[in-house]
Tab-separated table of C-alpha atoms in Angstrom:
chain	number	residue	atom	x	y	z
A	1	ARG	CA	-10.010	22.674	-2.246
A	2	ALA	CA	-9.715	22.439	1.793
A	3	HIS	CA	-12.593	24.414	2.200
A	4	TYR	CA	-14.328	21.636	-0.048
A	5	ALA	CA	-12.693	18.814	2.104
A	6	VAL	CA	-13.919	20.029	5.222
A	7	ALA	CA	-17.326	20.519	3.991
A	8	PHE	CA	-17.418	17.013	2.538
A	9	LEU	CA	-15.987	15.302	6.197
A	10	LYS	CA	-18.453	17.648	7.862
A	11	ALA	CA	-21.202	16.022	5.568
A	12	ALA	CA	-20.324	12.125	6.509
A	13	LEU	CA	-19.495	12.881	9.949
A	14	ASP	CA	-23.196	14.202	10.199
A	15	HIS	CA	-24.397	10.874	8.685
A	16	PRO	CA	-25.625	8.442	11.544
A	17	PHE	CA	-23.169	5.454	11.957
A	18	PRO	CA	-24.214	2.681	9.213
A	19	LEU	CA	-24.845	-0.685	9.710
A	20	PRO	CA	-22.299	-3.290	7.871
A	21	GLY	CA	-22.921	-3.370	4.508
A	22	GLU	CA	-25.066	-0.354	4.633
A	23	ALA	CA	-24.569	2.168	1.966
A	24	PHE	CA	-25.422	6.242	2.214
A	25	THR	CA	-25.293	8.855	0.238
A	26	VAL	CA	-22.639	12.174	1.008
A	27	ARG	CA	-24.264	15.448	-1.067
A	28	CYS	CA	-22.004	18.506	-0.840
A	29	GLU	CA	-21.662	22.042	-2.502
A	30	SER	CA	-19.792	21.909	-5.874
A	31	THR	CA	-16.785	24.138	-6.371
A	32	GLY	CA	-17.872	24.191	-10.060
A	33	ASN	CA	-19.087	27.077	-11.374
A	34	VAL	CA	-23.124	25.827	-11.801
A	35	GLN	CA	-24.819	27.773	-9.136
A	36	TYR	CA	-26.511	25.785	-6.478
A	37	LYS	CA	-25.326	22.045	-7.921
A	38	MET	CA	-24.213	19.394	-5.368
A	39	ASP	CA	-21.808	17.099	-5.792
A	40	ALA	CA	-22.843	13.292	-4.475
A	41	TYR	CA	-20.825	10.542	-3.520
A	42	ARG	CA	-22.174	7.214	-2.296
A	43	LEU	CA	-20.283	5.731	0.446
A	44	VAL	CA	-20.357	1.996	1.725
A	45	ARG	CA	-19.337	0.495	5.076
A	46	PRO	CA	-17.975	-2.805	4.244
A	47	ASP	CA	-19.439	-6.201	6.074
A	48	ASP	CA	-18.193	-6.991	9.111
A	49	ASP	CA	-17.293	-10.811	8.081
A	50	LEU	CA	-15.092	-9.328	5.397
A	51	THR	CA	-10.992	-9.404	5.883
A	52	PRO	CA	-9.137	-6.165	6.997
A	53	PHE	CA	-7.793	-5.822	3.691
A	54	ALA	CA	-10.853	-6.994	1.406
A	55	SER	CA	-10.428	-3.658	-0.989
A	56	VAL	CA	-6.974	-4.409	-1.066
A	57	ARG	CA	-5.817	-5.104	-4.681
A	58	PHE	CA	-2.511	-7.545	-5.370
A	59	ASP	CA	-2.798	-7.386	-9.120
A	60	THR	CA	-1.039	-3.962	-9.487
A	61	LEU	CA	1.872	-5.196	-7.532
A	62	PHE	CA	2.198	-8.200	-9.661
A	63	ARG	CA	1.977	-6.406	-12.743
A	64	LEU	CA	5.043	-3.880	-11.957
A	65	LEU	CA	7.308	-6.226	-9.934
A	66	SER	CA	8.648	-9.949	-10.445
A	67	LEU	CA	7.922	-12.525	-8.264
A	68	ASN	CA	11.488	-12.472	-6.735
A	69	SER	CA	11.532	-8.568	-5.879
A	70	ILE	CA	7.792	-9.494	-4.535
A	71	LEU	CA	9.430	-11.729	-2.236
A	72	LEU	CA	12.924	-9.022	-1.703
A	73	VAL	CA	10.210	-6.081	-0.727
A	74	PHE	CA	8.096	-8.361	1.604
A	75	SER	CA	11.381	-9.828	3.538
A	76	ALA	CA	12.947	-6.054	4.176
A	77	VAL	CA	9.179	-5.527	5.535
A	78	LEU	CA	9.322	-8.543	7.623
A	79	CYS	CA	12.709	-7.556	9.197
A	80	GLU	CA	11.765	-3.469	9.700
A	81	ARG	CA	13.820	-2.511	7.140
A	82	ARG	CA	13.485	1.550	5.547
A	83	VAL	CA	12.074	1.160	2.710
A	84	VAL	CA	11.442	3.501	-0.275
A	85	PHE	CA	9.031	2.972	-3.046
A	86	ALA	CA	8.839	5.083	-6.138
A	87	ALA	CA	6.325	4.935	-9.221
A	88	GLU	CA	5.222	7.550	-11.677
A	89	SER	CA	1.296	6.837	-10.932
A	90	VAL	CA	0.350	7.914	-7.511
A	91	GLN	CA	-2.634	5.572	-7.749
A	92	ASP	CA	-0.077	2.464	-8.744
A	93	LEU	CA	2.120	3.862	-5.828
A	94	THR	CA	-0.681	3.530	-2.980
A	95	ARG	CA	-1.955	0.474	-4.486
A	96	CYS	CA	1.277	-1.389	-4.218
A	97	VAL	CA	2.647	0.004	-0.896
A	98	HIS	CA	-0.889	-1.203	0.477
A	99	ALA	CA	-0.601	-4.296	-0.757
A	100	VAL	CA	2.707	-4.795	0.606
A	101	MET	CA	1.182	-3.727	4.197
A	102	ALA	CA	-1.869	-6.186	3.375
A	103	ALA	CA	0.758	-9.186	2.965
A	104	LEU	CA	1.689	-8.975	6.848
A	105	TYR	CA	-1.338	-9.941	8.314
A	106	PRO	CA	-2.259	-10.880	10.832
A	107	LEU	CA	1.074	-9.058	11.720
A	108	GLN	CA	0.471	-5.048	11.491
A	109	TRP	CA	3.257	-2.501	10.566
A	110	GLN	CA	3.962	-0.878	13.715
A	111	HIS	CA	6.162	2.225	12.607
A	112	VAL	CA	5.768	4.955	10.278
A	113	PHE	CA	3.777	4.404	7.291
A	114	VAL	CA	3.709	7.127	4.559
A	115	PRO	CA	1.765	5.659	1.013
A	116	VAL	CA	2.586	9.040	-0.442
A	117	LEU	CA	5.399	11.154	0.752
A	118	PRO	CA	4.876	14.864	0.190
A	119	PRO	CA	7.796	16.559	-1.580
A	120	SER	CA	8.413	19.240	1.206
A	121	LEU	CA	9.205	16.259	3.415
A	122	LEU	CA	11.537	13.794	1.616
A	123	SER	CA	13.894	14.601	4.226
A	124	TYR	CA	12.351	12.058	6.501
A	125	VAL	CA	14.086	9.347	4.132
A	126	CYS	CA	17.027	10.179	6.180
A	127	ALA	CA	15.435	9.290	9.891
A	128	PRO	CA	17.223	6.395	11.745
A	129	MET	CA	14.009	4.560	12.522
A	130	PRO	CA	12.195	1.973	10.420
A	131	PHE	CA	9.708	3.037	7.864
A	132	VAL	CA	7.640	2.584	4.834
A	133	VAL	CA	6.854	4.909	2.104
A	134	GLY	CA	6.126	5.847	-1.251
A	135	ILE	CA	7.158	8.801	-3.134
A	136	HIS	CA	6.363	10.341	-6.873
A	137	ALA	CA	9.295	8.842	-9.277
A	138	SER	CA	9.903	12.789	-10.234
A	139	LEU	CA	11.629	12.815	-6.768
A	140	TRP	CA	13.382	9.701	-7.228
A	141	ASP	CA	17.025	11.437	-8.198
A	142	GLU	CA	16.770	13.733	-5.258
A	143	LEU	CA	16.314	10.809	-3.163
A	144	LEU	CA	19.388	8.916	-4.603
A	145	GLU	CA	21.590	12.333	-3.262
A	146	MET	CA	20.378	12.530	0.383
A	147	PRO	CA	22.230	11.017	2.615
A	148	LYS	CA	20.483	8.273	4.056
A	149	GLU	CA	21.503	4.854	5.451
A	150	ASP	CA	20.487	1.297	5.025
A	151	VAL	CA	17.309	2.308	3.013
A	152	VAL	CA	15.305	-0.271	0.503
A	153	LEU	CA	14.386	1.486	-2.499
A	154	VAL	CA	12.300	0.067	-5.108
A	155	ARG	CA	11.508	1.953	-7.898
A	156	LEU	CA	8.252	-0.024	-8.988
A	157	ASP	CA	7.904	1.361	-12.532
A	158	LYS	CA	11.178	-0.379	-13.458
A	159	ASP	CA	10.785	-3.464	-11.334
A	160	GLU	CA	14.388	-2.431	-9.508
A	161	VAL	CA	15.344	-3.390	-5.775
A	162	PHE	CA	18.017	-1.477	-4.421
A	163	SER	CA	19.219	-2.282	-1.059
A	164	ASN	CA	23.032	-2.373	0.492
A	165	GLU	CA	24.613	-6.208	0.374
A	166	GLY	CA	23.075	-8.195	3.613
A	167	LEU	CA	20.226	-5.509	4.112
A	168	ILE	CA	17.420	-7.842	2.995
A	169	LEU	CA	18.058	-11.359	4.688
A	170	PRO	CA	16.643	-14.745	2.246
A	171	LEU	CA	13.526	-15.751	3.226
A	172	PRO	CA	13.419	-19.142	5.125
A	173	SER	CA	12.384	-22.480	4.052
A	174	ALA	CA	9.058	-21.259	4.031
A	175	GLY	CA	9.528	-18.586	1.506
A	176	GLU	CA	10.167	-21.285	-1.277
A	177	ARG	CA	6.596	-22.652	-0.919
A	178	LEU	CA	5.333	-19.052	-0.488
A	179	GLY	CA	7.051	-18.392	-4.295
A	180	LYS	CA	5.607	-21.497	-5.317
A	181	ARG	CA	1.921	-20.303	-4.398
A	182	LEU	CA	2.414	-16.953	-5.156
A	183	ARG	CA	3.710	-17.912	-8.928
A	184	SER	CA	0.749	-19.879	-9.653
A	185	GLU	CA	-1.606	-17.485	-8.424
A	186	VAL	CA	0.293	-15.309	-11.212
A	187	VAL	CA	-0.561	-17.937	-13.879
A	188	ARG	CA	-3.900	-18.135	-12.452
A	189	SER	CA	-5.161	-14.766	-11.914
A	190	SER	CA	-2.268	-12.538	-12.321
A	191	GLY	CA	-2.761	-11.542	-8.480
A	192	ARG	CA	-6.680	-10.310	-8.948
A	193	ASP	CA	-7.635	-12.906	-6.508
A	194	THR	CA	-7.059	-10.194	-3.068
A	195	GLN	CA	-8.536	-13.318	-0.864
A	196	HIS	CA	-6.473	-16.209	-2.632
A	197	VAL	CA	-3.326	-14.009	-2.396
A	198	LEU	CA	-3.584	-13.231	1.406
A	199	ASP	CA	-4.231	-16.712	2.336
A	200	ASP	CA	-1.028	-17.403	0.754
A	201	PHE	CA	0.945	-14.943	3.068
A	202	ILE	CA	-1.104	-16.385	6.056
A	203	ALA	CA	-0.214	-19.636	5.163
A	204	PHE	CA	3.476	-18.755	4.905
A	205	HIS	CA	3.455	-17.050	8.341
A	206	VAL	CA	1.607	-19.953	9.604
A	207	ALA	CA	4.673	-22.385	8.432
A	208	LEU	CA	7.290	-19.904	9.987
A	209	LEU	CA	5.725	-19.128	13.036
A	210	GLY	CA	3.517	-21.951	14.221
């Protein structure tokens, strides 16, 4: 698999850099038993006029977490806390973690960010600096037994957010308006309209920072 990944990356990097919106195909020799078979992958460079998070999906986050939980997690990230997400599905995990990061736009997370932390590196959740990491739910019990301090734990599959008292600060008054906007977004599109959800969070940042 490592050899296949290297071959794929080499084939992609050997291709001329595409123009905005342009697609190209990368071909690699298949790892299957079929001799001389080539796998083909179609890659597309996003248009430059799209937001940096145009490909982010919020619908999974809105499906797994209640609005109150989403606002708690958002506040924790704004306060630069240590946050660990856990889910049974790696796809759901990565979508939710990236959605939370996108909600910070135009701000940017400046600390450790690992969407899927390997089991061998689970001890990193005991680190003293801010971080946002995701883990598979099978590591949850082991995580709870680790000597961590002031870590916000988010169990996506069960809509649960755990933290020490006072660790997550309530959002300011602008947060109430954000909650109302997001609630209407849930009713309207269940979070599927990425740009509308991003606009709601951007409006919050504008009201907060001026």
